[in-house]
Amino acid sequence: MQQASQFQSEQANDLDLMVVLGENAASEAPSLQECLDYANQYGADPSKVFVDYGGTFGAWNQTFTNIYTYSGGSLGLPWAAALRGSNLEYIASDNALQDYPSVRQAITELLAE
């Protein structure tokens, strides 16, 4: 989160950072209060912190249903992805244990368009 926030601040207003919480520390659906607490802890915009829980997969249901296929069959968490803002087209993703090299490159290229 700190790396993503720093990268966002370097890009001024041209980049939206959205955080998706799939579960809380008890492996349950995060509450809205937990989302607010997370936003406050990491300096994120609370209106950009979302819950993805329910359906077939439980935690990260929409992520697994709609984006997981792009991850090459594995998804380490935390995880970062770049989507085109105009239509939410998937562009790139990285396991967050790295320094997000392909996501940073994809965002740089999207901002240059």
JSON list of C-alpha atoms in Angstrom, two decimals:
[
{"chain": "A", "resi": 1, "resn": "MET", "atom": "CA", "xyz": [0.00, 0.00, 0.00]},
{"chain": "A", "resi": 2, "resn": "GLN", "atom": "CA", "xyz": [2.85, 2.37, 0.79]},
{"chain": "A", "resi": 3, "resn": "GLN", "atom": "CA", "xyz": [4.51, 1.79, -2.60]},
{"chain": "A", "resi": 4, "resn": "ALA", "atom": "CA", "xyz": [1.20, 2.25, -4.42]},
{"chain": "A", "resi": 5, "resn": "SER", "atom": "CA", "xyz": [0.39, 5.44, -2.52]},
{"chain": "A", "resi": 6, "resn": "GLN", "atom": "CA", "xyz": [3.81, 6.87, -3.28]},
{"chain": "A", "resi": 7, "resn": "PHE", "atom": "CA", "xyz": [3.46, 6.06, -6.98]},
{"chain": "A", "resi": 8, "resn": "GLN", "atom": "CA", "xyz": [0.00, 7.65, -7.02]},
{"chain": "A", "resi": 9, "resn": "SER", "atom": "CA", "xyz": [1.28, 10.84, -5.39]},
{"chain": "A", "resi": 10, "resn": "GLU", "atom": "CA", "xyz": [4.01, 11.07, -8.06]},
{"chain": "A", "resi": 11, "resn": "GLN", "atom": "CA", "xyz": [1.32, 10.99, -10.77]},
{"chain": "A", "resi": 12, "resn": "ALA", "atom": "CA", "xyz": [-0.79, 13.82, -9.27]},
{"chain": "A", "resi": 13, "resn": "ASN", "atom": "CA", "xyz": [-4.48, 13.57, -10.21]},
{"chain": "A", "resi": 14, "resn": "ASP", "atom": "CA", "xyz": [-4.01, 11.36, -13.26]},
{"chain": "A", "resi": 15, "resn": "LEU", "atom": "CA", "xyz": [-4.15, 8.07, -11.36]},
{"chain": "A", "resi": 16, "resn": "ASP", "atom": "CA", "xyz": [-6.84, 6.49, -9.18]},
{"chain": "A", "resi": 17, "resn": "LEU", "atom": "CA", "xyz": [-5.72, 4.04, -6.53]},
{"chain": "A", "resi": 18, "resn": "MET", "atom": "CA", "xyz": [-8.45, 1.64, -5.47]},
{"chain": "A", "resi": 19, "resn": "VAL", "atom": "CA", "xyz": [-8.09, -0.90, -2.68]},
{"chain": "A", "resi": 20, "resn": "VAL", "atom": "CA", "xyz": [-10.12, -4.11, -2.60]},
{"chain": "A", "resi": 21, "resn": "LEU", "atom": "CA", "xyz": [-10.43, -5.95, 0.69]},
{"chain": "A", "resi": 22, "resn": "GLY", "atom": "CA", "xyz": [-11.55, -9.54, 0.29]},
{"chain": "A", "resi": 23, "resn": "GLU", "atom": "CA", "xyz": [-11.46, -10.59, 3.92]},
{"chain": "A", "resi": 24, "resn": "ASN", "atom": "CA", "xyz": [-10.56, -9.38, 7.38]},
{"chain": "A", "resi": 25, "resn": "ALA", "atom": "CA", "xyz": [-8.07, -10.89, 9.83]},
{"chain": "A", "resi": 26, "resn": "ALA", "atom": "CA", "xyz": [-10.66, -13.54, 10.78]},
{"chain": "A", "resi": 27, "resn": "SER", "atom": "CA", "xyz": [-11.02, -14.60, 7.09]},
{"chain": "A", "resi": 28, "resn": "GLU", "atom": "CA", "xyz": [-14.56, -13.16, 7.03]},
{"chain": "A", "resi": 29, "resn": "ALA", "atom": "CA", "xyz": [-16.19, -10.42, 4.96]},
{"chain": "A", "resi": 30, "resn": "PRO", "atom": "CA", "xyz": [-14.71, -7.06, 5.97]},
{"chain": "A", "resi": 31, "resn": "SER", "atom": "CA", "xyz": [-17.15, -4.58, 7.45]},
{"chain": "A", "resi": 32, "resn": "LEU", "atom": "CA", "xyz": [-17.48, -1.02, 6.24]},
{"chain": "A", "resi": 33, "resn": "GLN", "atom": "CA", "xyz": [-15.82, 0.09, 9.49]},
{"chain": "A", "resi": 34, "resn": "GLU", "atom": "CA", "xyz": [-12.84, -2.17, 8.74]},
{"chain": "A", "resi": 35, "resn": "CYS", "atom": "CA", "xyz": [-12.60, -0.58, 5.29]},
{"chain": "A", "resi": 36, "resn": "LEU", "atom": "CA", "xyz": [-12.61, 2.87, 6.86]},
{"chain": "A", "resi": 37, "resn": "ASP", "atom": "CA", "xyz": [-10.02, 1.79, 9.43]},
{"chain": "A", "resi": 38, "resn": "TYR", "atom": "CA", "xyz": [-7.81, 0.41, 6.63]},
{"chain": "A", "resi": 39, "resn": "ALA", "atom": "CA", "xyz": [-8.12, 3.64, 4.65]},
{"chain": "A", "resi": 40, "resn": "ASN", "atom": "CA", "xyz": [-7.22, 5.72, 7.69]},
{"chain": "A", "resi": 41, "resn": "GLN", "atom": "CA", "xyz": [-4.29, 3.46, 8.61]},
{"chain": "A", "resi": 42, "resn": "TYR", "atom": "CA", "xyz": [-2.70, 3.71, 5.15]},
{"chain": "A", "resi": 43, "resn": "GLY", "atom": "CA", "xyz": [-3.82, 7.19, 4.10]},
{"chain": "A", "resi": 44, "resn": "ALA", "atom": "CA", "xyz": [-6.11, 5.90, 1.35]},
{"chain": "A", "resi": 45, "resn": "ASP", "atom": "CA", "xyz": [-9.24, 7.69, 0.15]},
{"chain": "A", "resi": 46, "resn": "PRO", "atom": "CA", "xyz": [-12.08, 5.88, 2.00]},
{"chain": "A", "resi": 47, "resn": "SER", "atom": "CA", "xyz": [-14.32, 6.23, -1.07]},
{"chain": "A", "resi": 48, "resn": "LYS", "atom": "CA", "xyz": [-11.80, 4.10, -3.00]},
{"chain": "A", "resi": 49, "resn": "VAL", "atom": "CA", "xyz": [-11.72, 1.14, -0.57]},
{"chain": "A", "resi": 50, "resn": "PHE", "atom": "CA", "xyz": [-14.07, -1.66, -1.64]},
{"chain": "A", "resi": 51, "resn": "VAL", "atom": "CA", "xyz": [-15.26, -5.02, -0.33]},
{"chain": "A", "resi": 52, "resn": "ASP", "atom": "CA", "xyz": [-15.11, -8.03, -2.66]},
{"chain": "A", "resi": 53, "resn": "TYR", "atom": "CA", "xyz": [-16.75, -10.87, -0.77]},
{"chain": "A", "resi": 54, "resn": "GLY", "atom": "CA", "xyz": [-19.57, -13.28, -1.59]},
{"chain": "A", "resi": 55, "resn": "GLY", "atom": "CA", "xyz": [-20.70, -15.56, -4.41]},
{"chain": "A", "resi": 56, "resn": "THR", "atom": "CA", "xyz": [-18.83, -18.71, -5.40]},
{"chain": "A", "resi": 57, "resn": "PHE", "atom": "CA", "xyz": [-15.40, -17.84, -4.01]},
{"chain": "A", "resi": 58, "resn": "GLY", "atom": "CA", "xyz": [-16.21, -15.82, -0.89]},
{"chain": "A", "resi": 59, "resn": "ALA", "atom": "CA", "xyz": [-13.21, -13.55, -0.51]},
{"chain": "A", "resi": 60, "resn": "TRP", "atom": "CA", "xyz": [-12.25, -11.77, -3.75]},
{"chain": "A", "resi": 61, "resn": "ASN", "atom": "CA", "xyz": [-15.22, -13.25, -5.61]},
{"chain": "A", "resi": 62, "resn": "GLN", "atom": "CA", "xyz": [-15.32, -10.60, -8.35]},
{"chain": "A", "resi": 63, "resn": "THR", "atom": "CA", "xyz": [-11.54, -10.57, -8.61]},
{"chain": "A", "resi": 64, "resn": "PHE", "atom": "CA", "xyz": [-11.38, -14.33, -9.06]},
{"chain": "A", "resi": 65, "resn": "THR", "atom": "CA", "xyz": [-14.37, -14.36, -11.42]},
{"chain": "A", "resi": 66, "resn": "ASN", "atom": "CA", "xyz": [-13.32, -11.47, -13.67]},
{"chain": "A", "resi": 67, "resn": "ILE", "atom": "CA", "xyz": [-9.57, -10.83, -13.30]},
{"chain": "A", "resi": 68, "resn": "TYR", "atom": "CA", "xyz": [-8.02, -14.05, -11.94]},
{"chain": "A", "resi": 69, "resn": "THR", "atom": "CA", "xyz": [-7.77, -15.58, -15.40]},
{"chain": "A", "resi": 70, "resn": "TYR", "atom": "CA", "xyz": [-5.18, -12.93, -16.28]},
{"chain": "A", "resi": 71, "resn": "SER", "atom": "CA", "xyz": [-2.90, -13.79, -13.37]},
{"chain": "A", "resi": 72, "resn": "GLY", "atom": "CA", "xyz": [-1.54, -16.96, -14.97]},
{"chain": "A", "resi": 73, "resn": "GLY", "atom": "CA", "xyz": [-3.31, -19.24, -12.51]},
{"chain": "A", "resi": 74, "resn": "SER", "atom": "CA", "xyz": [-1.76, -17.91, -9.33]},
{"chain": "A", "resi": 75, "resn": "LEU", "atom": "CA", "xyz": [-2.59, -14.93, -7.23]},
{"chain": "A", "resi": 76, "resn": "GLY", "atom": "CA", "xyz": [-0.38, -13.94, -4.32]},
{"chain": "A", "resi": 77, "resn": "LEU", "atom": "CA", "xyz": [-1.86, -11.39, -1.97]},
{"chain": "A", "resi": 78, "resn": "PRO", "atom": "CA", "xyz": [-1.55, -8.54, -1.72]},
{"chain": "A", "resi": 79, "resn": "TRP", "atom": "CA", "xyz": [-1.77, -8.16, -5.49]},
{"chain": "A", "resi": 80, "resn": "ALA", "atom": "CA", "xyz": [-1.68, -5.14, -7.81]},
{"chain": "A", "resi": 81, "resn": "ALA", "atom": "CA", "xyz": [-3.35, -4.67, -11.18]},
{"chain": "A", "resi": 82, "resn": "ALA", "atom": "CA", "xyz": [-3.58, -1.88, -13.73]},
{"chain": "A", "resi": 83, "resn": "LEU", "atom": "CA", "xyz": [-6.90, -1.34, -15.50]},
{"chain": "A", "resi": 84, "resn": "ARG", "atom": "CA", "xyz": [-7.66, 1.20, -18.22]},
{"chain": "A", "resi": 85, "resn": "GLY", "atom": "CA", "xyz": [-9.82, 3.86, -16.59]},
{"chain": "A", "resi": 86, "resn": "SER", "atom": "CA", "xyz": [-12.17, 4.44, -19.52]},
{"chain": "A", "resi": 87, "resn": "ASN", "atom": "CA", "xyz": [-13.45, 0.86, -19.76]},
{"chain": "A", "resi": 88, "resn": "LEU", "atom": "CA", "xyz": [-11.72, -1.08, -16.93]},
{"chain": "A", "resi": 89, "resn": "GLU", "atom": "CA", "xyz": [-9.82, -3.19, -19.46]},
{"chain": "A", "resi": 90, "resn": "TYR", "atom": "CA", "xyz": [-7.22, -5.38, -17.74]},
{"chain": "A", "resi": 91, "resn": "ILE", "atom": "CA", "xyz": [-3.70, -4.22, -18.64]},
{"chain": "A", "resi": 92, "resn": "ALA", "atom": "CA", "xyz": [-1.23, -5.85, -16.22]},
{"chain": "A", "resi": 93, "resn": "SER", "atom": "CA", "xyz": [-0.82, -7.36, -12.77]},
{"chain": "A", "resi": 94, "resn": "ASP", "atom": "CA", "xyz": [1.95, -8.24, -10.33]},
{"chain": "A", "resi": 95, "resn": "ASN", "atom": "CA", "xyz": [2.26, -10.16, -7.13]},
{"chain": "A", "resi": 96, "resn": "ALA", "atom": "CA", "xyz": [2.67, -7.44, -4.53]},
{"chain": "A", "resi": 97, "resn": "LEU", "atom": "CA", "xyz": [5.67, -9.15, -2.99]},
{"chain": "A", "resi": 98, "resn": "GLN", "atom": "CA", "xyz": [7.61, -7.70, -5.90]},
{"chain": "A", "resi": 99, "resn": "ASP", "atom": "CA", "xyz": [8.03, -3.99, -6.62]},
{"chain": "A", "resi": 100, "resn": "TYR", "atom": "CA", "xyz": [5.14, -4.00, -9.15]},
{"chain": "A", "resi": 101, "resn": "PRO", "atom": "CA", "xyz": [7.42, -3.65, -12.23]},
{"chain": "A", "resi": 102, "resn": "SER", "atom": "CA", "xyz": [4.85, -4.54, -14.90]},
{"chain": "A", "resi": 103, "resn": "VAL", "atom": "CA", "xyz": [2.07, -2.57, -13.19]},
{"chain": "A", "resi": 104, "resn": "ARG", "atom": "CA", "xyz": [4.28, 0.52, -12.87]},
{"chain": "A", "resi": 105, "resn": "GLN", "atom": "CA", "xyz": [5.28, 0.21, -16.54]},
{"chain": "A", "resi": 106, "resn": "ALA", "atom": "CA", "xyz": [1.66, -0.28, -17.64]},
{"chain": "A", "resi": 107, "resn": "ILE", "atom": "CA", "xyz": [0.49, 2.74, -15.65]},
{"chain": "A", "resi": 108, "resn": "THR", "atom": "CA", "xyz": [3.29, 4.87, -17.08]},
{"chain": "A", "resi": 109, "resn": "GLU", "atom": "CA", "xyz": [2.27, 3.84, -20.60]},
{"chain": "A", "resi": 110, "resn": "LEU", "atom": "CA", "xyz": [-1.44, 4.45, -19.90]},
{"chain": "A", "resi": 111, "resn": "LEU", "atom": "CA", "xyz": [-0.72, 7.93, -18.54]},
{"chain": "A", "resi": 112, "resn": "ALA", "atom": "CA", "xyz": [1.28, 8.73, -21.68]},
{"chain": "A", "resi": 113, "resn": "GLU", "atom": "CA", "xyz": [-1.69, 7.91, -23.94]}
]
